[in-house]
Short mmCIF file of N, CA and C in Angstrom, two decimals:
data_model
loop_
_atom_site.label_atom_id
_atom_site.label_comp_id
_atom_site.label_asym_id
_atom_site.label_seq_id
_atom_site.Cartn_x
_atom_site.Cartn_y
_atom_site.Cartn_z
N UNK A 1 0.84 -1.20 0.00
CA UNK A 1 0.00 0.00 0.00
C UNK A 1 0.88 1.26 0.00
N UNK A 2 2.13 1.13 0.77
CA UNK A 2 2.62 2.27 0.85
C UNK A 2 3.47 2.43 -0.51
N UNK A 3 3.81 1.63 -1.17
CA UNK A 3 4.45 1.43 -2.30
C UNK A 3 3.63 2.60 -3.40
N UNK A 4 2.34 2.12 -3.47
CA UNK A 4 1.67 2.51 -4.49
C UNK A 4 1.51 4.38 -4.04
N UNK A 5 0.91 4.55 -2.75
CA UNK A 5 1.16 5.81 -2.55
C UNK A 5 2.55 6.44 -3.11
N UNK A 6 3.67 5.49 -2.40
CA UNK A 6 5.30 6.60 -3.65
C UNK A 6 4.76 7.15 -4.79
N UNK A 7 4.32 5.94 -5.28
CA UNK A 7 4.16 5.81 -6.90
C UNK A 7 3.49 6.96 -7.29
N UNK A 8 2.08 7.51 -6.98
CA UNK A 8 1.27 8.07 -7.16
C UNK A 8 1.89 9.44 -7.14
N UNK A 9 2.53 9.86 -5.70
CA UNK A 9 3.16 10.85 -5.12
C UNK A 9 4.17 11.16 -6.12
N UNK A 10 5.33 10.16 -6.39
CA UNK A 10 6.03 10.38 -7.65
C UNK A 10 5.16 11.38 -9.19
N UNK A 11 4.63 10.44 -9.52
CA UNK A 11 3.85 11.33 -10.33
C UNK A 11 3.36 12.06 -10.50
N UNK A 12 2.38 12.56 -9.85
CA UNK A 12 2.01 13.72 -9.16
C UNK A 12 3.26 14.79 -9.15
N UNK A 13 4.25 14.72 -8.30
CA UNK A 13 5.03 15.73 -8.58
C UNK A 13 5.91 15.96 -10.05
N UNK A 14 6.23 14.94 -10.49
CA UNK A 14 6.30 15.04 -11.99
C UNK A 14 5.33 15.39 -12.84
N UNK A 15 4.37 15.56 -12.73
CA UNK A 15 3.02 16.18 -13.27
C UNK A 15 2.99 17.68 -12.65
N UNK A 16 2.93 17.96 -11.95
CA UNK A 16 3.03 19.05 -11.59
C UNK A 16 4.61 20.09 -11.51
N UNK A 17 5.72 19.12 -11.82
CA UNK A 17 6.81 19.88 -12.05
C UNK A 17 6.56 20.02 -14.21
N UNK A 18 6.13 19.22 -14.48
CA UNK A 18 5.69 19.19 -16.17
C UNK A 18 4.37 20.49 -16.63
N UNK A 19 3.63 20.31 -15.55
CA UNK A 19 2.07 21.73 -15.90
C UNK A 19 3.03 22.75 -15.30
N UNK A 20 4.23 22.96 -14.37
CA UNK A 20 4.80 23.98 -14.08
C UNK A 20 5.42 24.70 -15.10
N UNK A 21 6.28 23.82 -15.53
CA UNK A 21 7.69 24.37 -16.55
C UNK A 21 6.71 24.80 -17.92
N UNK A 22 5.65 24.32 -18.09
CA UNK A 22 4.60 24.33 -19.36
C UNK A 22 3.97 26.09 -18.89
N UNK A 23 3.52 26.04 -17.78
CA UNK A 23 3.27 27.82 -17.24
C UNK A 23 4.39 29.03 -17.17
N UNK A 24 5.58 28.53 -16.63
CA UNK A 24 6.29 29.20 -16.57
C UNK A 24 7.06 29.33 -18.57
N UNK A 25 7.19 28.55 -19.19
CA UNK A 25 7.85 28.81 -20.81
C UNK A 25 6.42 29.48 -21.42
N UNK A 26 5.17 29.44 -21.21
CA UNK A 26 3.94 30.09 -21.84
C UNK A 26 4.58 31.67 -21.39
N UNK A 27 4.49 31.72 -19.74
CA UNK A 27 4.69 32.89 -18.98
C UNK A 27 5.76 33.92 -19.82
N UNK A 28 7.65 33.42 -20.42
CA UNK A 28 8.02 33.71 -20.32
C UNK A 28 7.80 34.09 -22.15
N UNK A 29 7.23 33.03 -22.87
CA UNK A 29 7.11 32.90 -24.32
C UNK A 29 6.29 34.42 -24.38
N UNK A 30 5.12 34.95 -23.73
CA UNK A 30 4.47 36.05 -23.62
C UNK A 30 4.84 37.48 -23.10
N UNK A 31 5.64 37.37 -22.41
CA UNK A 31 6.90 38.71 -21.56
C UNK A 31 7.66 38.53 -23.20
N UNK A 32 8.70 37.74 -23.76
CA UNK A 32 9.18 37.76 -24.66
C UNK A 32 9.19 38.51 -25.51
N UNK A 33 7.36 38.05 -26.68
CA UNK A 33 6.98 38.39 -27.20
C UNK A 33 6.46 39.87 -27.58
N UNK A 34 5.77 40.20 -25.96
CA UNK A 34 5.74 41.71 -26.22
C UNK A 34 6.72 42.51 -25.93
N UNK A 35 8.03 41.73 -25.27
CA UNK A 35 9.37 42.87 -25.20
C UNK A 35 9.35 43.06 -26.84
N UNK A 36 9.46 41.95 -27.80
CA UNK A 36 9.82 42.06 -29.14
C UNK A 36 8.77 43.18 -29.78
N UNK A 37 7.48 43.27 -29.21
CA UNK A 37 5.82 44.15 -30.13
C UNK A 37 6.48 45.38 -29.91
N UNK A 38 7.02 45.82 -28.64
CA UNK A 38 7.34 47.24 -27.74
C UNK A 38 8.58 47.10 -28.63
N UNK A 39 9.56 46.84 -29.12
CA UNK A 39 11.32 47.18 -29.46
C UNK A 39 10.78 47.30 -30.96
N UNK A 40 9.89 46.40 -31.49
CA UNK A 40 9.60 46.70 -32.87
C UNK A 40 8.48 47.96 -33.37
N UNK A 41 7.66 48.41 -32.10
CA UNK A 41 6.97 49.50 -32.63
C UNK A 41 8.50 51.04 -32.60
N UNK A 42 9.04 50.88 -31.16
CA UNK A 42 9.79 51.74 -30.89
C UNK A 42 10.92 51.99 -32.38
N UNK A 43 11.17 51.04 -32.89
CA UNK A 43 12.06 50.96 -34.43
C UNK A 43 11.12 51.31 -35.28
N UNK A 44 9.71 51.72 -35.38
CA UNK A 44 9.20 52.10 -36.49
C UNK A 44 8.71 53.60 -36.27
N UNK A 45 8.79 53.63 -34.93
CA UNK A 45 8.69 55.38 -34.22
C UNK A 45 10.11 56.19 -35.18
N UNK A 46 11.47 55.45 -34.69
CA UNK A 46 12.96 56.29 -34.76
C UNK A 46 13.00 56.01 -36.20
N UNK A 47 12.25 55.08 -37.20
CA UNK A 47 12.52 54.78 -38.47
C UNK A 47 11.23 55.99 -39.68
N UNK A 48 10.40 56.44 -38.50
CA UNK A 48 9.56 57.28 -39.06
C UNK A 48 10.14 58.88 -38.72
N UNK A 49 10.82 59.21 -37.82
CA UNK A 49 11.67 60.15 -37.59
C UNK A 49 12.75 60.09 -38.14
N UNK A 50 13.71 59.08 -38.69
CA UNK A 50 14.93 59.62 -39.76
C UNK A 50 14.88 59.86 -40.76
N UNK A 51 13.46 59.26 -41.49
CA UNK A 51 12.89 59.51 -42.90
C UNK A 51 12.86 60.84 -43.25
N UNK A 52 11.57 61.57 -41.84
CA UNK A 52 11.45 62.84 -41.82
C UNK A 52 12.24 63.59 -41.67
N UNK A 53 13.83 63.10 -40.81
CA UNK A 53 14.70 64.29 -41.14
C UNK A 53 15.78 64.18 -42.05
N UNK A 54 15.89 62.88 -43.06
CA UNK A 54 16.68 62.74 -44.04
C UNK A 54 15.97 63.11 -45.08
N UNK A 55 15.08 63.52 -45.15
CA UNK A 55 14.30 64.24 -46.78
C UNK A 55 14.10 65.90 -46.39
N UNK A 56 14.02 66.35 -45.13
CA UNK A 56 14.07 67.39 -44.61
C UNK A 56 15.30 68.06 -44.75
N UNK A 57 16.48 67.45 -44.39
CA UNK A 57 17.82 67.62 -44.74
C UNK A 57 18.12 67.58 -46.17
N UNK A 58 17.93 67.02 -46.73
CA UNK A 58 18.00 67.01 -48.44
C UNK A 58 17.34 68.14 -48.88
N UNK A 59 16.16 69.08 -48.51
CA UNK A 59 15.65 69.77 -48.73
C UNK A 59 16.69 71.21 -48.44
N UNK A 60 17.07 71.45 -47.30
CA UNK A 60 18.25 72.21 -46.79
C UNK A 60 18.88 72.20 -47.60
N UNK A 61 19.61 70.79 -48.05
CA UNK A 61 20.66 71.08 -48.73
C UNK A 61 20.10 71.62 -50.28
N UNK A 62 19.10 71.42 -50.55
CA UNK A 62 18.72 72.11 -51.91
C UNK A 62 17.97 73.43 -51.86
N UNK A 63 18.51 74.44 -50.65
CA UNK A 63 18.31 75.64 -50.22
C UNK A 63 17.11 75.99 -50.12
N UNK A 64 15.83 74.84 -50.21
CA UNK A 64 14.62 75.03 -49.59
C UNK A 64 13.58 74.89 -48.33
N UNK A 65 13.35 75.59 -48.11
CA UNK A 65 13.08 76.06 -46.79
C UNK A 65 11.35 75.28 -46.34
N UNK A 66 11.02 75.02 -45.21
CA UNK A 66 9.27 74.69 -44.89
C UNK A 66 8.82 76.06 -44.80
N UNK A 67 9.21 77.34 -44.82
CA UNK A 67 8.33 78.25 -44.33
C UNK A 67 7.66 78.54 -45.94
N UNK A 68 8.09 78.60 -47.03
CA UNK A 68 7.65 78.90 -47.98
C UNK A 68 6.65 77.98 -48.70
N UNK A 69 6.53 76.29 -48.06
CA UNK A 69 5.61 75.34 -48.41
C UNK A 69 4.32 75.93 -47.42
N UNK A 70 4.85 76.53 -46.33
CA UNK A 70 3.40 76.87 -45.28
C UNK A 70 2.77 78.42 -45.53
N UNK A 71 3.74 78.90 -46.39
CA UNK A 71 3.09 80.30 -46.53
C UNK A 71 2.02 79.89 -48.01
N UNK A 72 2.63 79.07 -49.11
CA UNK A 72 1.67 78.70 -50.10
C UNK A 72 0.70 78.13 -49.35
N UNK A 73 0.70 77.00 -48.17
CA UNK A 73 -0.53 77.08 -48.04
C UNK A 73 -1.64 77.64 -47.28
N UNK A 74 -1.08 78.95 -46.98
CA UNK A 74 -1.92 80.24 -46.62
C UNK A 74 -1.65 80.00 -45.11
N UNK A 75 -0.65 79.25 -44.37
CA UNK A 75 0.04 79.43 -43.47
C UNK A 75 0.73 80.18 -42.51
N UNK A 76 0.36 80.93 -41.92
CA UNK A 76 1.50 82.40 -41.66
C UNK A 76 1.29 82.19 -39.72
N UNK A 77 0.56 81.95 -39.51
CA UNK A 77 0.55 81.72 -37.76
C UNK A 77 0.39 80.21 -36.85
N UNK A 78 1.44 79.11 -36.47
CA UNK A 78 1.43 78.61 -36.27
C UNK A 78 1.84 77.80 -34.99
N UNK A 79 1.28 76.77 -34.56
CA UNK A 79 1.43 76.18 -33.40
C UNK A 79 2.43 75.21 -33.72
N UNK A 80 3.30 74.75 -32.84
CA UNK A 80 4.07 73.22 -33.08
C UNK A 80 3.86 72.51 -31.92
N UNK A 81 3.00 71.07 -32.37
CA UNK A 81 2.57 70.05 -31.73
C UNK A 81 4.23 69.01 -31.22
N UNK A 82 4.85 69.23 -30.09
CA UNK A 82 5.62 68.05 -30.00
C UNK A 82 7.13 68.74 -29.69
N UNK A 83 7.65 69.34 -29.20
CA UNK A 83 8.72 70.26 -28.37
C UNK A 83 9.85 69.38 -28.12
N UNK A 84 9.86 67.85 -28.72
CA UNK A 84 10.92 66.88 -28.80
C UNK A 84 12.21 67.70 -29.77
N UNK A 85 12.92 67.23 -30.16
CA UNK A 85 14.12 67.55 -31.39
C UNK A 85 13.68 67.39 -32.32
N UNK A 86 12.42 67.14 -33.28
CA UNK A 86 11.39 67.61 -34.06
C UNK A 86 10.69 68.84 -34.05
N UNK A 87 10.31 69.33 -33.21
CA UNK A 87 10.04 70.28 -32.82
C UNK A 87 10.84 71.57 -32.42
N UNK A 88 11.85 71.09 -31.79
CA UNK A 88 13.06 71.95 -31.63
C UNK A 88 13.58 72.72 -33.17
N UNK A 89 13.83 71.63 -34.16
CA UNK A 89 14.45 71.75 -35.51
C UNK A 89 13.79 72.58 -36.21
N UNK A 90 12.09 72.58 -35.74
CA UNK A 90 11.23 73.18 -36.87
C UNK A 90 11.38 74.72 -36.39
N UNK A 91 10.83 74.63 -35.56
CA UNK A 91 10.91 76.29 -34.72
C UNK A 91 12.25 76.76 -35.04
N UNK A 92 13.56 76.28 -34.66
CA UNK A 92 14.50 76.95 -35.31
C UNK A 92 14.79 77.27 -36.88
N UNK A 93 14.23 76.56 -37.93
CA UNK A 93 13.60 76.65 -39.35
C UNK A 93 12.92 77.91 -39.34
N UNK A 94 11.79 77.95 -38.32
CA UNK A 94 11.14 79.13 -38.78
C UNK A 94 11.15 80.11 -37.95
N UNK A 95 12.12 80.42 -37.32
CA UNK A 95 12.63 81.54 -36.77
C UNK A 95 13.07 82.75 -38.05
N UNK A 96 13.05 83.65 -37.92
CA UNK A 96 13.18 84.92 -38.62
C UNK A 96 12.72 84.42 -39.63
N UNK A 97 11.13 83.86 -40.25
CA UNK A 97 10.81 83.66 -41.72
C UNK A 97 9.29 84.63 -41.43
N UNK A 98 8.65 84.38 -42.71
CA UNK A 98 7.53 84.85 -42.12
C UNK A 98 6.40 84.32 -41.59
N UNK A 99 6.51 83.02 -41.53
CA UNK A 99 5.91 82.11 -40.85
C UNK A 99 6.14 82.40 -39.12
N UNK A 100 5.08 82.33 -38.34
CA UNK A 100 5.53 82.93 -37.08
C UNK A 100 4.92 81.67 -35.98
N UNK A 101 5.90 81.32 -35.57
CA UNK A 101 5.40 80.10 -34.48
C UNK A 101 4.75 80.91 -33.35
N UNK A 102 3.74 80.67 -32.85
CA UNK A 102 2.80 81.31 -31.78
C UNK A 102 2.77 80.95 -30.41
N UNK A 103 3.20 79.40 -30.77
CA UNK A 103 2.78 78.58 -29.69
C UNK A 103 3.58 77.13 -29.60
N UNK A 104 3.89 76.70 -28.72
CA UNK A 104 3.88 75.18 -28.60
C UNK A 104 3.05 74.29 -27.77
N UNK A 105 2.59 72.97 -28.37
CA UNK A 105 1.62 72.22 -27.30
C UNK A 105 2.53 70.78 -27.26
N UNK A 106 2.35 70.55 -25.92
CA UNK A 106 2.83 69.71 -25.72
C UNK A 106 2.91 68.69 -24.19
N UNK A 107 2.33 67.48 -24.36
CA UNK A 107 2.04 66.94 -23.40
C UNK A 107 2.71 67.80 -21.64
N UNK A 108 4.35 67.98 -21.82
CA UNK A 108 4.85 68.31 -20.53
C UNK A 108 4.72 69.46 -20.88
N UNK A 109 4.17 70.08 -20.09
CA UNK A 109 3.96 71.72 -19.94
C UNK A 109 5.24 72.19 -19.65
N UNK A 110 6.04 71.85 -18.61
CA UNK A 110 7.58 72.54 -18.15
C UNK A 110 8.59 72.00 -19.62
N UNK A 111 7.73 72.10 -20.53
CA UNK A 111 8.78 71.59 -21.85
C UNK A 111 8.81 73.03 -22.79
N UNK A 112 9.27 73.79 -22.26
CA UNK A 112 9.09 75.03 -23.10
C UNK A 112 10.44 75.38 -23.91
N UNK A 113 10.35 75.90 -25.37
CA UNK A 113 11.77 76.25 -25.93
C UNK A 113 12.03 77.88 -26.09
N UNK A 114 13.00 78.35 -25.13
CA UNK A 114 13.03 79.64 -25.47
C UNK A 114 11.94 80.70 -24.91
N UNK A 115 11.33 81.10 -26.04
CA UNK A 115 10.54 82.40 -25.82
C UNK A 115 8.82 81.94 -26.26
N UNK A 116 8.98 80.53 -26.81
CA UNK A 116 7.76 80.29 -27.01
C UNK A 116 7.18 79.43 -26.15
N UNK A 117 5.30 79.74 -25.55
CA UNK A 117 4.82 79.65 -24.74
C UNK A 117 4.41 78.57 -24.68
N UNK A 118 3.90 77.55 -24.19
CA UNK A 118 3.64 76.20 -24.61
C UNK A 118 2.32 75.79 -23.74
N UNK A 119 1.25 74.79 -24.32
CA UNK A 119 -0.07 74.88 -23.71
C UNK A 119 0.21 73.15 -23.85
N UNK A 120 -0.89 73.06 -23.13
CA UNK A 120 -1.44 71.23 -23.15
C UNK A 120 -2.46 71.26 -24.33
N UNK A 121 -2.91 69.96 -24.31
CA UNK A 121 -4.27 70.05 -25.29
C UNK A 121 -5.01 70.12 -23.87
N UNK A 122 -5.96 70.91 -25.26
CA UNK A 122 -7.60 71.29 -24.36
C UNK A 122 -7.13 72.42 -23.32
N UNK A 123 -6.53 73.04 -23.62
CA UNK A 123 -5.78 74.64 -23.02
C UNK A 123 -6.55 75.64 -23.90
N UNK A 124 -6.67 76.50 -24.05
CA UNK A 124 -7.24 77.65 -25.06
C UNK A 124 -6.38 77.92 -25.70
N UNK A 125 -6.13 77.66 -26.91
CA UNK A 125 -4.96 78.39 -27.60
C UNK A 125 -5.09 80.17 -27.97
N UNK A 126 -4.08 80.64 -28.36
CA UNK A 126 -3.94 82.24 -29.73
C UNK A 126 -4.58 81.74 -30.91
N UNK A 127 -4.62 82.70 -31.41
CA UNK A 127 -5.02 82.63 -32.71
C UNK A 127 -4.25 81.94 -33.62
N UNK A 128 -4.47 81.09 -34.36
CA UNK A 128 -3.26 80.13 -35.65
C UNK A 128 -3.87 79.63 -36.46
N UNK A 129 -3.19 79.45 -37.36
CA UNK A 129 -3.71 78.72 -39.36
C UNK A 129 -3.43 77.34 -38.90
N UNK A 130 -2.64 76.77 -37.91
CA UNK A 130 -2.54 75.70 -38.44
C UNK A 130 -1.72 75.09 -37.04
N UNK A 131 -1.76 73.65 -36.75
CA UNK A 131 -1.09 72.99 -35.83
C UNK A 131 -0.20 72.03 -36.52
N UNK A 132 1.37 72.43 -36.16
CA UNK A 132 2.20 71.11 -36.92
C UNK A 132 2.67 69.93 -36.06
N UNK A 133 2.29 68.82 -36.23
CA UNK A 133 2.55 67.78 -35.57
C UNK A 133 3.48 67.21 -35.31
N UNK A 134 4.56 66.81 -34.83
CA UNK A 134 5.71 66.90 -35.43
C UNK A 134 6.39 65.35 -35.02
N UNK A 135 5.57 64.60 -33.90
CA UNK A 135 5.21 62.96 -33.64
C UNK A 135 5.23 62.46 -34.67
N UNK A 136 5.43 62.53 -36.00
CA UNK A 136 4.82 61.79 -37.32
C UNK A 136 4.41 60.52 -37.04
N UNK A 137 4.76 59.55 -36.12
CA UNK A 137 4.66 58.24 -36.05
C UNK A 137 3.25 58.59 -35.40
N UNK A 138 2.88 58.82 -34.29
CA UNK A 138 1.76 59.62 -33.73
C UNK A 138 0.47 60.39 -34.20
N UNK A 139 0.74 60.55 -35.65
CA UNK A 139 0.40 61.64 -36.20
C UNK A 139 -1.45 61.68 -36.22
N UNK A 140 -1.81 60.86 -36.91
CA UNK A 140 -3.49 60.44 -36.86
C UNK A 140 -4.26 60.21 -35.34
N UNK A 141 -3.50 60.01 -34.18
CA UNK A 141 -3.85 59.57 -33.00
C UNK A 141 -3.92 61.07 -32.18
N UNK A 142 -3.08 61.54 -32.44
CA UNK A 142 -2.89 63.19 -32.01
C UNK A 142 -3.89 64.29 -32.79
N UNK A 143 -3.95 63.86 -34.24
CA UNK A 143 -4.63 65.01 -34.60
C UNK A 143 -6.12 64.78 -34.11
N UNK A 144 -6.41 63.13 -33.83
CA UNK A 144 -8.18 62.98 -34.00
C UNK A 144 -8.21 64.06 -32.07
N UNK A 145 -7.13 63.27 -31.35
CA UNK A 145 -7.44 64.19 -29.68
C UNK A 145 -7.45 65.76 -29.99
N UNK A 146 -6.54 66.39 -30.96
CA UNK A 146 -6.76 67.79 -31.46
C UNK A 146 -7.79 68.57 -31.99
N UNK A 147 -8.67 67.79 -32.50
CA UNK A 147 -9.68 67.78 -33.82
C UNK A 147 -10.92 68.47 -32.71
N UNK A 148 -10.89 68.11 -31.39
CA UNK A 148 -12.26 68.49 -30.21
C UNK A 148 -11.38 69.84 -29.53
N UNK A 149 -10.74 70.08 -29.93
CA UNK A 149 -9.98 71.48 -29.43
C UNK A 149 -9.50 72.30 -30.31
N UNK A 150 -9.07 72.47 -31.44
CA UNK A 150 -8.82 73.52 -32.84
C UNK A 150 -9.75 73.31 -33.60
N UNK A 151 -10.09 74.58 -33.69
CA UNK A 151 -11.14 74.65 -34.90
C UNK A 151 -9.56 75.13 -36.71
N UNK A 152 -8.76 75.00 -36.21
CA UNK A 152 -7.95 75.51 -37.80
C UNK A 152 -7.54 73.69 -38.16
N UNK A 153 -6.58 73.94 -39.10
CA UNK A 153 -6.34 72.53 -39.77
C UNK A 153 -4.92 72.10 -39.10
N UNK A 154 -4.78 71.08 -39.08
CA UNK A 154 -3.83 70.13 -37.96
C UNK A 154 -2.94 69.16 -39.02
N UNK A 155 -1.87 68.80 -39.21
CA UNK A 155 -0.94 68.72 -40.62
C UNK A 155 0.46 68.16 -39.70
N UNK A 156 0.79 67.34 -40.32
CA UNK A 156 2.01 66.78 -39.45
C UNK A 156 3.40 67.07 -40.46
N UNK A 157 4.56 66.79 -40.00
CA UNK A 157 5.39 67.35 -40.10
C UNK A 157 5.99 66.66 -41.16
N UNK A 158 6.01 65.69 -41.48
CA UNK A 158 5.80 64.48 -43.05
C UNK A 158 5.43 64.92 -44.24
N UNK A 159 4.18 65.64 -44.01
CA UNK A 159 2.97 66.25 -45.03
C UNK A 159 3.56 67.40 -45.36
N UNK A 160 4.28 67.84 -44.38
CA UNK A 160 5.00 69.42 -45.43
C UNK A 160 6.69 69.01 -45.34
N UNK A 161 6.86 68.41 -45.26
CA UNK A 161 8.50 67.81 -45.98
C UNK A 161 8.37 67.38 -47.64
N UNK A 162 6.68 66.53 -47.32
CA UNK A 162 6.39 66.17 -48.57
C UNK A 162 5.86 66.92 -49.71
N UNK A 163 5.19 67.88 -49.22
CA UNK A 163 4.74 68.69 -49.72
C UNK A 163 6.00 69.39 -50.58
N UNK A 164 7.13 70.24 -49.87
CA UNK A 164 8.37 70.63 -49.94
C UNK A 164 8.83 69.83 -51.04
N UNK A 165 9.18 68.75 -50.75
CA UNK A 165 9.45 67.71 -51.23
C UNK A 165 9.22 67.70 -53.38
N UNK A 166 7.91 67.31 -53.36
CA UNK A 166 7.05 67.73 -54.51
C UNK A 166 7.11 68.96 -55.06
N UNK A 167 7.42 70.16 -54.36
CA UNK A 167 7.33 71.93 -54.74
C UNK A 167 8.74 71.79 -55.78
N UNK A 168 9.53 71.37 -55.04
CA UNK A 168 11.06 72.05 -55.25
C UNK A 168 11.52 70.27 -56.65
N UNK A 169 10.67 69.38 -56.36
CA UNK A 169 10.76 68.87 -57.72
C UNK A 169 11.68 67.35 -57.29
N UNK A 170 11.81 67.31 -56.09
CA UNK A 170 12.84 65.93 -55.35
C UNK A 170 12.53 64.95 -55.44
N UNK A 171 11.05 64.63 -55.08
CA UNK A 171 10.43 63.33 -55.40
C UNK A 171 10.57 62.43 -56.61
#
């Protein structure tokens, strides 16, 4: 009798060291997996930001400027969505043009550059033609949260590289 109890007992813990190691490789197969979802969105964030500043830069180097793609499109008072080094780059672009940055919005309020004032969404903005987005990876997710707070048009920072882009004949 006591034999058969080992027996049972044996198995049992081999059964349960087997449904263990089976929970714990599911457990770890799933941590894994979304480290890989999170490292592969984050590479299509920094891969959507070098695009935008390697055709942006090409543009520079072919002595054309974004303020003159935003003044054609009746552009002249503007907000910049995103106070990152996207944002940084643009505002310094359109410093002394006639394009006049008004404003910056941007999630951290203590994220201010310089002399320009910076709001959250759903803050009251100044008056502006236009909000530039400058998240490109972000870009549709930001403008729809924008869309219940600006009544002007909301345009990401892609759309007038490209725009640029097309003007000056690069594409």
């Amino acid at each position: 009798m006591k034999r058969q109890y080992k027996r049972v007992i044996l198995i049992l813990v081999r059964l349960l060291t087997i449904i263990g190691l089976i929970l714990f490789y599911n457990k770890e197969k799933t941590f894994y997996k979304k480290s890989i979802e999170r490292k592969s969105l984050r590479m299509e964030k920094f891969w959507s930001y070098f695009s935008v500043l390697d055709r942006w830069l090409k543009l520079k180097e072919n002595n054309q400027k974004l303020d003159k793609c935003l003044k054609d499109l009746g552009y002249e008072r503007v907000a910049v969505y995103g106070l990152g080094k996207l944002g940084e780059h643009l505002i310094a672009e359109l410093e002394n043009s006639q394009v006049k940055v008004i404003c910056g919005i941007d999630q951290n309020i203590n994220k201010g550059l310089g002399d320009i004032v910076t709001f959250c969404v759903g803050d009251k903005l100044p008056d502006i033609d236009v909000v530039i987005v400058t998240p490109v990876h972000d870009f549709y997710e930001i403008r729809d949260k924008l869309k219940a707070y600006v009544k002007c048009d909301i345009i990401s920072l892609d759309e007038i590289v490209l725009r640029s882009e097309l003007m000056k004949g690069l594409k």
